[in-house]
Tab-separated table of C-alpha atoms in Angstrom:
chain	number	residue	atom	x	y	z
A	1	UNK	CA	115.868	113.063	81.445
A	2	UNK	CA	114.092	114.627	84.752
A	3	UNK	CA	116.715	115.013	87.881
A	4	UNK	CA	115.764	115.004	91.288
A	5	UNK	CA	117.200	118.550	92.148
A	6	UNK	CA	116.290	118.228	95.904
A	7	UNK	CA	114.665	116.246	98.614
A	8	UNK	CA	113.876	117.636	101.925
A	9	UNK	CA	112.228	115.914	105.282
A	10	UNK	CA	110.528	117.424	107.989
A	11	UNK	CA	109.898	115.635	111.366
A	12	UNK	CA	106.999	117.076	114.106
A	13	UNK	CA	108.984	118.431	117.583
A	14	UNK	CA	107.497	116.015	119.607
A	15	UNK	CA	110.297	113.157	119.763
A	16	UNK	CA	109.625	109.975	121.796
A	17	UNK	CA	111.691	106.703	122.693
A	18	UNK	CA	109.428	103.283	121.503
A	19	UNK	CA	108.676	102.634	125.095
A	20	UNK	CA	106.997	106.138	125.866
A	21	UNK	CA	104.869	105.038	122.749
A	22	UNK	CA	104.480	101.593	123.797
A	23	UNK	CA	103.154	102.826	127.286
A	24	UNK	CA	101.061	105.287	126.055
A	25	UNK	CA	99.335	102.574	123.320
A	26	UNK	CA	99.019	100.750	126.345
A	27	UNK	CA	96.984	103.445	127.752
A	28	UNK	CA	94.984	104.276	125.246
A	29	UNK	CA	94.024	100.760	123.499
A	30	UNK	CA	94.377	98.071	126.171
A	31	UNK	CA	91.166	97.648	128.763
A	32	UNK	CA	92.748	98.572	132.379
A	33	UNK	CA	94.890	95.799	134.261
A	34	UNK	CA	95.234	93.802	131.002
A	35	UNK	CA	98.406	91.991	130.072
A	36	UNK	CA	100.516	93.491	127.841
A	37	UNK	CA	103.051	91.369	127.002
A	38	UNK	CA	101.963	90.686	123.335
A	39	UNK	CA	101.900	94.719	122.956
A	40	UNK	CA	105.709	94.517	124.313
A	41	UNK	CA	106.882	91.905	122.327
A	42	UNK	CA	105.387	93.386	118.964
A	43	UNK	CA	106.663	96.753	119.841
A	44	UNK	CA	110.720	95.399	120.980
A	45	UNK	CA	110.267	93.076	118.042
A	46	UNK	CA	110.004	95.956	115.476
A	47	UNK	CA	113.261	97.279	115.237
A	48	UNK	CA	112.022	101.082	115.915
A	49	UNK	CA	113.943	103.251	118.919
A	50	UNK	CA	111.804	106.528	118.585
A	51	UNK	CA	109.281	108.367	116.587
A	52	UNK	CA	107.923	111.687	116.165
A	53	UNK	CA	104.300	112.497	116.614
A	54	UNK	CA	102.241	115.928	115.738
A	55	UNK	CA	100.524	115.592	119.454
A	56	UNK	CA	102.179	115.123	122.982
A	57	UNK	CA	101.644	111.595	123.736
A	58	UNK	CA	98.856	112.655	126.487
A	59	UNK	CA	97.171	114.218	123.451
A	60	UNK	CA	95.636	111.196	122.090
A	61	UNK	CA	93.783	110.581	124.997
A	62	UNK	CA	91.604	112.872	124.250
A	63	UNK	CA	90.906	112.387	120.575
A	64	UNK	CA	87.539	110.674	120.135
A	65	UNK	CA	86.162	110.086	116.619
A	66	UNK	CA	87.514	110.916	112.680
A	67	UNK	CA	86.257	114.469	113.303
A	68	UNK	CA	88.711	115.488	115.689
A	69	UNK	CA	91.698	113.701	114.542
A	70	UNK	CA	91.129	114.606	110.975
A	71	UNK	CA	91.249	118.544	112.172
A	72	UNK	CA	94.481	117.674	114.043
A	73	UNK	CA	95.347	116.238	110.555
A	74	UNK	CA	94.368	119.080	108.367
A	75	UNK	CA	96.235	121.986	110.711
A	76	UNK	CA	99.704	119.874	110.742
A	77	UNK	CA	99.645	118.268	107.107
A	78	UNK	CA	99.408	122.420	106.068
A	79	UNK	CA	102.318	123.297	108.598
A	80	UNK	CA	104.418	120.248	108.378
A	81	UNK	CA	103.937	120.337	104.690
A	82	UNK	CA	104.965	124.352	104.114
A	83	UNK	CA	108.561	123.318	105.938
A	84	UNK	CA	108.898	120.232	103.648
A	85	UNK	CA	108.352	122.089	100.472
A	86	UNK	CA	110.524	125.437	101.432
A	87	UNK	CA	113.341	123.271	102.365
A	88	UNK	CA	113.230	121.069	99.267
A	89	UNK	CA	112.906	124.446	97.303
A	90	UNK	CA	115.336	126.438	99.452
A	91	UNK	CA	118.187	123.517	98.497
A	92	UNK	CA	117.133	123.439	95.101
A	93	UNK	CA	117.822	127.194	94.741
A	94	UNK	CA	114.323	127.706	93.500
A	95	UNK	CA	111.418	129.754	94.293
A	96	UNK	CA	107.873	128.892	94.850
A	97	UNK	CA	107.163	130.769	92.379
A	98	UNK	CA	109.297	128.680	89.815
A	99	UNK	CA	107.007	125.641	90.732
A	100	UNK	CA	104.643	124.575	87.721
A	101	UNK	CA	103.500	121.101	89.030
A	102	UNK	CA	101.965	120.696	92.939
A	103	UNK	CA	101.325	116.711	93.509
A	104	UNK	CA	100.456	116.045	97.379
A	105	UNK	CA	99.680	112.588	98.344
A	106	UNK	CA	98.826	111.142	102.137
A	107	UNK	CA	96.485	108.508	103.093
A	108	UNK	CA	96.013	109.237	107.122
A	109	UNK	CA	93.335	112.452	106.448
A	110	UNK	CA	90.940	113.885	104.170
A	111	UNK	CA	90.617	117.432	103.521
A	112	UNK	CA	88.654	119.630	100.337
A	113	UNK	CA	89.977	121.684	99.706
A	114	UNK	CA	92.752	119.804	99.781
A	115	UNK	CA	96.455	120.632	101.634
A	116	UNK	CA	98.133	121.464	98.547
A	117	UNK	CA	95.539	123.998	97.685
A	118	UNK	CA	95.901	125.036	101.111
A	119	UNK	CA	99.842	125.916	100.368
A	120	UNK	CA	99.151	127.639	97.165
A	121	UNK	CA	99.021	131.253	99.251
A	122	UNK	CA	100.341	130.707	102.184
A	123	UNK	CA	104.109	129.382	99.790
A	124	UNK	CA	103.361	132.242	97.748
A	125	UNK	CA	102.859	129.852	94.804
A	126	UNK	CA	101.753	131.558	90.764
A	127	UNK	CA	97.657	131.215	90.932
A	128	UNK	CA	98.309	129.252	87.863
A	129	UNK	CA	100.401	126.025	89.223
A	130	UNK	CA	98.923	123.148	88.296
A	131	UNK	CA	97.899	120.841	91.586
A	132	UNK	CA	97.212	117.032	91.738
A	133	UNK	CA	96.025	115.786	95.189
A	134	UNK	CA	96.372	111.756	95.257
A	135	UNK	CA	95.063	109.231	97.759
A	136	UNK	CA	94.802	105.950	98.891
A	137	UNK	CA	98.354	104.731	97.426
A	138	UNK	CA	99.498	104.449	101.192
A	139	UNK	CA	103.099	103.407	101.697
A	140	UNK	CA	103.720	103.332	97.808
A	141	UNK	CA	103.072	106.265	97.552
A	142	UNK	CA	106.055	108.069	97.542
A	143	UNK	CA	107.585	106.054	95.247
A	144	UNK	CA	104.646	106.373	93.204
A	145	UNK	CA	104.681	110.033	93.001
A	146	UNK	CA	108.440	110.427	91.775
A	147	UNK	CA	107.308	108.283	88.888
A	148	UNK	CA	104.409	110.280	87.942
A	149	UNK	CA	106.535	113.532	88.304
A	150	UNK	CA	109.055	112.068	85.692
A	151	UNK	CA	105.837	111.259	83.153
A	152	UNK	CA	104.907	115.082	83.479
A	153	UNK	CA	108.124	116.386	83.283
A	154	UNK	CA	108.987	114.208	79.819
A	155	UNK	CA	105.991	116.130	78.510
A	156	UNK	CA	106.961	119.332	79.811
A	157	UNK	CA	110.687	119.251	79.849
A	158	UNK	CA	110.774	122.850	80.783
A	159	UNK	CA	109.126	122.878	83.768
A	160	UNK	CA	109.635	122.404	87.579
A	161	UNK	CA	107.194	119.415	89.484
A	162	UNK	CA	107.565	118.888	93.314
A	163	UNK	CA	105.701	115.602	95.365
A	164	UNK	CA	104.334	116.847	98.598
A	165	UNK	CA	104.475	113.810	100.936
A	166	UNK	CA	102.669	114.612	104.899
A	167	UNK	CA	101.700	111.399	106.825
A	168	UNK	CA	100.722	111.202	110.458
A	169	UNK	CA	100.199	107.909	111.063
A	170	UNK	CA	99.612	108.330	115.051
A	171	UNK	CA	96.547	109.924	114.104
A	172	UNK	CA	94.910	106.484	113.194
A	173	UNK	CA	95.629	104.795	115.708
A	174	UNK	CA	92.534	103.263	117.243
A	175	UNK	CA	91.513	103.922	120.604
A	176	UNK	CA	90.511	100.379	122.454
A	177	UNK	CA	91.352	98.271	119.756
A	178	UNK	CA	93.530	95.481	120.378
A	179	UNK	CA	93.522	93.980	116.838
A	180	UNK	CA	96.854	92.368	115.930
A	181	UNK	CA	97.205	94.805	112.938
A	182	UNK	CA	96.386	97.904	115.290
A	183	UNK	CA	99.094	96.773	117.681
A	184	UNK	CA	101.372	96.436	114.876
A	185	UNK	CA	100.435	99.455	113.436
A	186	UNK	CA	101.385	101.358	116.596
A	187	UNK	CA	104.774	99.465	116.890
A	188	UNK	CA	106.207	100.669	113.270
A	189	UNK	CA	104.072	103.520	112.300
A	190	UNK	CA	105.532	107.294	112.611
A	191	UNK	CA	104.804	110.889	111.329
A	192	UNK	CA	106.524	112.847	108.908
A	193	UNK	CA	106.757	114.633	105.733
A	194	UNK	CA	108.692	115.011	102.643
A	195	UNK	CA	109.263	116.876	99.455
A	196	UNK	CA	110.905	116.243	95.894
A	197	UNK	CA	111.694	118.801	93.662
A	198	UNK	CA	112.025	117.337	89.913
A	199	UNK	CA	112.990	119.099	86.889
A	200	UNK	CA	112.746	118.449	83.223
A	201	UNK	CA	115.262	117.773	80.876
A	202	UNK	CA	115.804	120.862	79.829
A	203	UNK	CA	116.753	122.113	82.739
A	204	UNK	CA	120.425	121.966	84.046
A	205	UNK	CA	120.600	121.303	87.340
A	206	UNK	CA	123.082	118.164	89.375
A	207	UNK	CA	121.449	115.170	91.096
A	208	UNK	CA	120.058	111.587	90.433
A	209	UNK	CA	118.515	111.295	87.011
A	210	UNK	CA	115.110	109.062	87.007
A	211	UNK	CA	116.114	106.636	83.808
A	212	UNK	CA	112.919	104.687	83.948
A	213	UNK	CA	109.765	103.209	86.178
A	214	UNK	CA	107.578	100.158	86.815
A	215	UNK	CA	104.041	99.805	88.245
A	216	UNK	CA	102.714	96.419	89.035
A	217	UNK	CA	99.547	95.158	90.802
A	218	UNK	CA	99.389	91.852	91.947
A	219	UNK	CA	96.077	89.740	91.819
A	220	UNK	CA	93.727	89.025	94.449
A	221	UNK	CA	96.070	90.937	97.062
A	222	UNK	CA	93.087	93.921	98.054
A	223	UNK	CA	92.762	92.107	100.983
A	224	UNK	CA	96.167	92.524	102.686
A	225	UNK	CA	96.595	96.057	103.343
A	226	UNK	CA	94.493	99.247	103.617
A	227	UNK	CA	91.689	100.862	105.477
A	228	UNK	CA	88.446	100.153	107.258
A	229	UNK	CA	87.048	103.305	107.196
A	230	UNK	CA	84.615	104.415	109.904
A	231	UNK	CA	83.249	106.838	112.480
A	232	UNK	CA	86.232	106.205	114.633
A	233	UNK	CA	88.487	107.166	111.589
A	234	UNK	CA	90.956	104.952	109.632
A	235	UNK	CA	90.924	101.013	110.775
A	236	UNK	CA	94.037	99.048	109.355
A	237	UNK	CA	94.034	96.307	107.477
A	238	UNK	CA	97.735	94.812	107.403
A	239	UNK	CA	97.621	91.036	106.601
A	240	UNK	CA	100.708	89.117	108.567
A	241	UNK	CA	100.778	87.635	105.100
A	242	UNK	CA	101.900	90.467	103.337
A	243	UNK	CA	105.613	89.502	103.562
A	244	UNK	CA	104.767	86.249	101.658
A	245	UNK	CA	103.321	88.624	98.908
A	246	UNK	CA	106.933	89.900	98.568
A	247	UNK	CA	108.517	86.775	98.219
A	248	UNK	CA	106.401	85.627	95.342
A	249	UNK	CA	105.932	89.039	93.720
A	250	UNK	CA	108.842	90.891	93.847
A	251	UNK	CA	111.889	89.330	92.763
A	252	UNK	CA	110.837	88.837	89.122
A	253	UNK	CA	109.344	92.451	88.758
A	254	UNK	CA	112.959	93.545	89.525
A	255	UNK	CA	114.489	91.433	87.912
A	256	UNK	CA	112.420	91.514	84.443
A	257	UNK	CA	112.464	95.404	84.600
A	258	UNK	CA	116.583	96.110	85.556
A	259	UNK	CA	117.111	93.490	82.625
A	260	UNK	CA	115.162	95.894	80.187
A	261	UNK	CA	117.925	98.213	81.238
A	262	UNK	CA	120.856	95.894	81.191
A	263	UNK	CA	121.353	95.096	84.510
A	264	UNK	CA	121.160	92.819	87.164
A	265	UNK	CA	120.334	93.131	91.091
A	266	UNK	CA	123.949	93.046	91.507
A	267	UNK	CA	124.814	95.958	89.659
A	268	UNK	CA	122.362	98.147	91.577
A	269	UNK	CA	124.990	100.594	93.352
A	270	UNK	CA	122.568	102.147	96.039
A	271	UNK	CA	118.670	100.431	97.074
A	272	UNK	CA	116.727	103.157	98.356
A	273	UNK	CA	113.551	101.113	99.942
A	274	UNK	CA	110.845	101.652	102.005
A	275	UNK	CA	111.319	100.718	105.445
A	276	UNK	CA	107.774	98.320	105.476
A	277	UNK	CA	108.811	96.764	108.915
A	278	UNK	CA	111.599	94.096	109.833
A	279	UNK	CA	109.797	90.471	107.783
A	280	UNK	CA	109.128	92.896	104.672
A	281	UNK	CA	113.240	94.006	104.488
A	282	UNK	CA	113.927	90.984	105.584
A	283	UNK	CA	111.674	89.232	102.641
A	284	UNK	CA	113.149	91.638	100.152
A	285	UNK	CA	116.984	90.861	101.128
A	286	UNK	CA	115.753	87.241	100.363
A	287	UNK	CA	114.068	87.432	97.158
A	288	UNK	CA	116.944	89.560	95.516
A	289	UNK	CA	120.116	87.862	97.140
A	290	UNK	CA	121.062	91.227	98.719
A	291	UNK	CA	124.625	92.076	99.123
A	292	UNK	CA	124.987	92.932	103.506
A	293	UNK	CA	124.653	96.304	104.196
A	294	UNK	CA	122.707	96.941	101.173
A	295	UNK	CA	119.407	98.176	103.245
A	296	UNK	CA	121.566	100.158	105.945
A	297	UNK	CA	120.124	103.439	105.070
A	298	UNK	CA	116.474	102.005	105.186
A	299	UNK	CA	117.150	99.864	108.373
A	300	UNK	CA	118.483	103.013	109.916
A	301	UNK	CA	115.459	105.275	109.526
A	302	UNK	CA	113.530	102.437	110.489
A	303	UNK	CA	115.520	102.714	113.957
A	304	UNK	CA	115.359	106.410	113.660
A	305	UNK	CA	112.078	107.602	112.928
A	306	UNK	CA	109.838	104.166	111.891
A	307	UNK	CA	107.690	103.681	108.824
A	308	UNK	CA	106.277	107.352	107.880
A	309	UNK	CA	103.572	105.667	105.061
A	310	UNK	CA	104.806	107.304	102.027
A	311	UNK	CA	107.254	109.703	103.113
A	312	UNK	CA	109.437	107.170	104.159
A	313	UNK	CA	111.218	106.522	101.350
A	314	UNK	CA	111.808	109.844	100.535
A	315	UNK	CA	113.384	110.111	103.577
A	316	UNK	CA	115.717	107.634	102.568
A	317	UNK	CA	116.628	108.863	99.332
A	318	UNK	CA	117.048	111.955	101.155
A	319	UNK	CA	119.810	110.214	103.566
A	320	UNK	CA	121.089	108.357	100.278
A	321	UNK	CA	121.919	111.379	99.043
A	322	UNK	CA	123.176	112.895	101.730
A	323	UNK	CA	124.807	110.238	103.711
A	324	UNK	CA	126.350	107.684	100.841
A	325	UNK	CA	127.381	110.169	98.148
A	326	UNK	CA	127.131	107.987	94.678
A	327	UNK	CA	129.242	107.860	92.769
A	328	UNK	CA	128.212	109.939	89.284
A	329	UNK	CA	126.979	107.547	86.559
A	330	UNK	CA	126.217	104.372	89.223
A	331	UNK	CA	122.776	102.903	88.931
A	332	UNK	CA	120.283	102.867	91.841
A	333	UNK	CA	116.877	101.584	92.427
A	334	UNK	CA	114.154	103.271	94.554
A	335	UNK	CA	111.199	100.556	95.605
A	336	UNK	CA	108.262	100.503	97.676
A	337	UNK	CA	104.918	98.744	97.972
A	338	UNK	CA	101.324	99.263	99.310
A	339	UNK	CA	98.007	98.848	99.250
A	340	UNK	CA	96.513	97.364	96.287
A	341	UNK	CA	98.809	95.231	97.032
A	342	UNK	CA	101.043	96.925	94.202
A	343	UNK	CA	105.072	97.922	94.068
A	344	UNK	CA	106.414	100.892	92.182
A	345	UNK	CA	110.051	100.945	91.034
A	346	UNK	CA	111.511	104.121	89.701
A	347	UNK	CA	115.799	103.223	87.831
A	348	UNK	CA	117.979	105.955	88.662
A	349	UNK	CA	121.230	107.225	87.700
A	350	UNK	CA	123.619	109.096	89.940
């Protein structure tokens, strides 16, 4: 079976408190003298302390249009992403020249060619490593990835596949826009990065082995989460419904696909889940009858660093394994959801 040999996350050095970022959204997107008590409550009410941002917060004054926030995009995803992927490699004991599969997956930036190709030289990567760029899997995306480095990896149980992760969410923010989902968007939304580092089954190596994974899309759900793209860049679309989505959705995927497996909710030993905001953890400790405590990690990088897109879950496994210390042989289940509106589960043993 593939193992998870490493995960590694890299933050940008600019660290803020939620009110610097509240003040600052309420420089940038409010009209002058307007009240901003709405933009207070959403941001107290999202159970974030700080984030980290690629730009000094009196950067994004300045940014006007896609074209300069998607070059701000394209210089960071290359240098956030080169830290993620040497420390994920670094811990694995591995070299980038051991690396046969490159998948790098964002959603806030475009670029062709694309970052991984970008890393190729500058990692010191074999001209020969295979490279798949993904996008538009937003927040599932990390999730997502893992899975489809375990289906390459069961072909090629030789080899060594690492997921790329870079989001910078502040980067989309839009300038004058006092949409509800903007305003949300800036309460929860962070920057970050991530790396996995998977290896086939022929390879010893310690660490959570990926037993199995699950993709579902749900009907008639394009509508609750995504982009509006435009000249002023990336536009979100986050339906206040999407919580209700959850409740319907979710509980019998999980359910339907731990039974394949022989096991209930209840016997899932660690949930590793993307931090979606406070209804969406709060949904899914509904719909599966959570044990308490059984989100701290997630609720805690929530607090920590907010919602990263896709790299937040990563960055909980990450802490999972770090911080909780399975025991060997207990199940765990890694979840996340996103545009689409879709969920990806990936069944791991520790």
């Amino acid at each position: 079976m593939t193992r998870i040999a490493a995960v590694h996350g890299a933050l940008p050095s600019h660290r803020h408190t939620q009110r610097e970022v509240t003040d600052m959204v309420a420089r940038t997107c409010l009209p002058p003298g307007a009240d901003r008590r709405v933009l207070d409550r959403l941001h107290e009410n999202a159970r974030v302390r700080s984030r980290h941002t690629v730009l000094p917060l009196d950067g994004y004054r300045d940014l006007d249009g896609f074209g300069p926030s998607n070059d701000v995009f394209i210089r960071s995803a290359v240098d956030l992403g080169a830290q993620a992927v040497r420390g994920a490699l670094r811990t694995a004991g591995l070299r980038p020249t051991d690396v046969d599969l490159l998948m790098f997956t964002s959603v806030t930036g475009i670029a062709a060619p694309s970052i991984d190709a970008r890393l190729v030289t500058r990692l010191g990567m074999r001209s020969d490593v295979r490279r798949l760029p993904v996008f538009g899997l937003g927040c599932v995306a990390g999730a997502a990835g893992t899975a489809r480095l375990h289906d390459y990896l069961l072909g090629r149980p030789d080899d060594v596949a690492v997921l790329l992760s870079v989001e910078l969410c502040s980067l989309t923010f839009q300038r004058h826009d006092t949409s509800p989902a903007n305003l949300v968007a800036t309460a929860l939304f962070g920057d970050g990065a991530a790396a996995v580092v998977a290896l086939g089954g022929r390879r010893a190596v310690a660490g959570p082995e990926i037993v199995a994974t699950r993709s579902r899309m749900y009907p008639d759900t394009e509508h609750v989460m995504g982009w509006d793209i435009g000249s002023t860049g990336f536009r979100v679309v986050l339906d206040p419904g999407v919580p209700d989505v959850v409740r319907h959705y979710l509980a019998d995927d999980v359910r339907e696909f731990l039974g394949e497996h022989g096991l209930k909710p209840k016997d899932i030993a660690h949930w590793v889940c993307h931090p979606g905001g406070p209804r969406v953890l709060e949904a899914v400790t509904e719909v599966l009858d959570l044990r308490d405590g059984a989100l701290d990690v997630t609720w805690r990088s929530l607090a920590d660093i907010g919602n990263l897109s896709s790299s937040s879950v990563l960055h909980v496994l990450r802490d999972t394994i770090e911080q909780r210390r399975p025991e060997p042989g207990t199940p765990g289940l890694l979840l996340a959801m996103g545009p689409g509106f879709c969920c990806e589960l990936v069944l791991l043993r520790w």
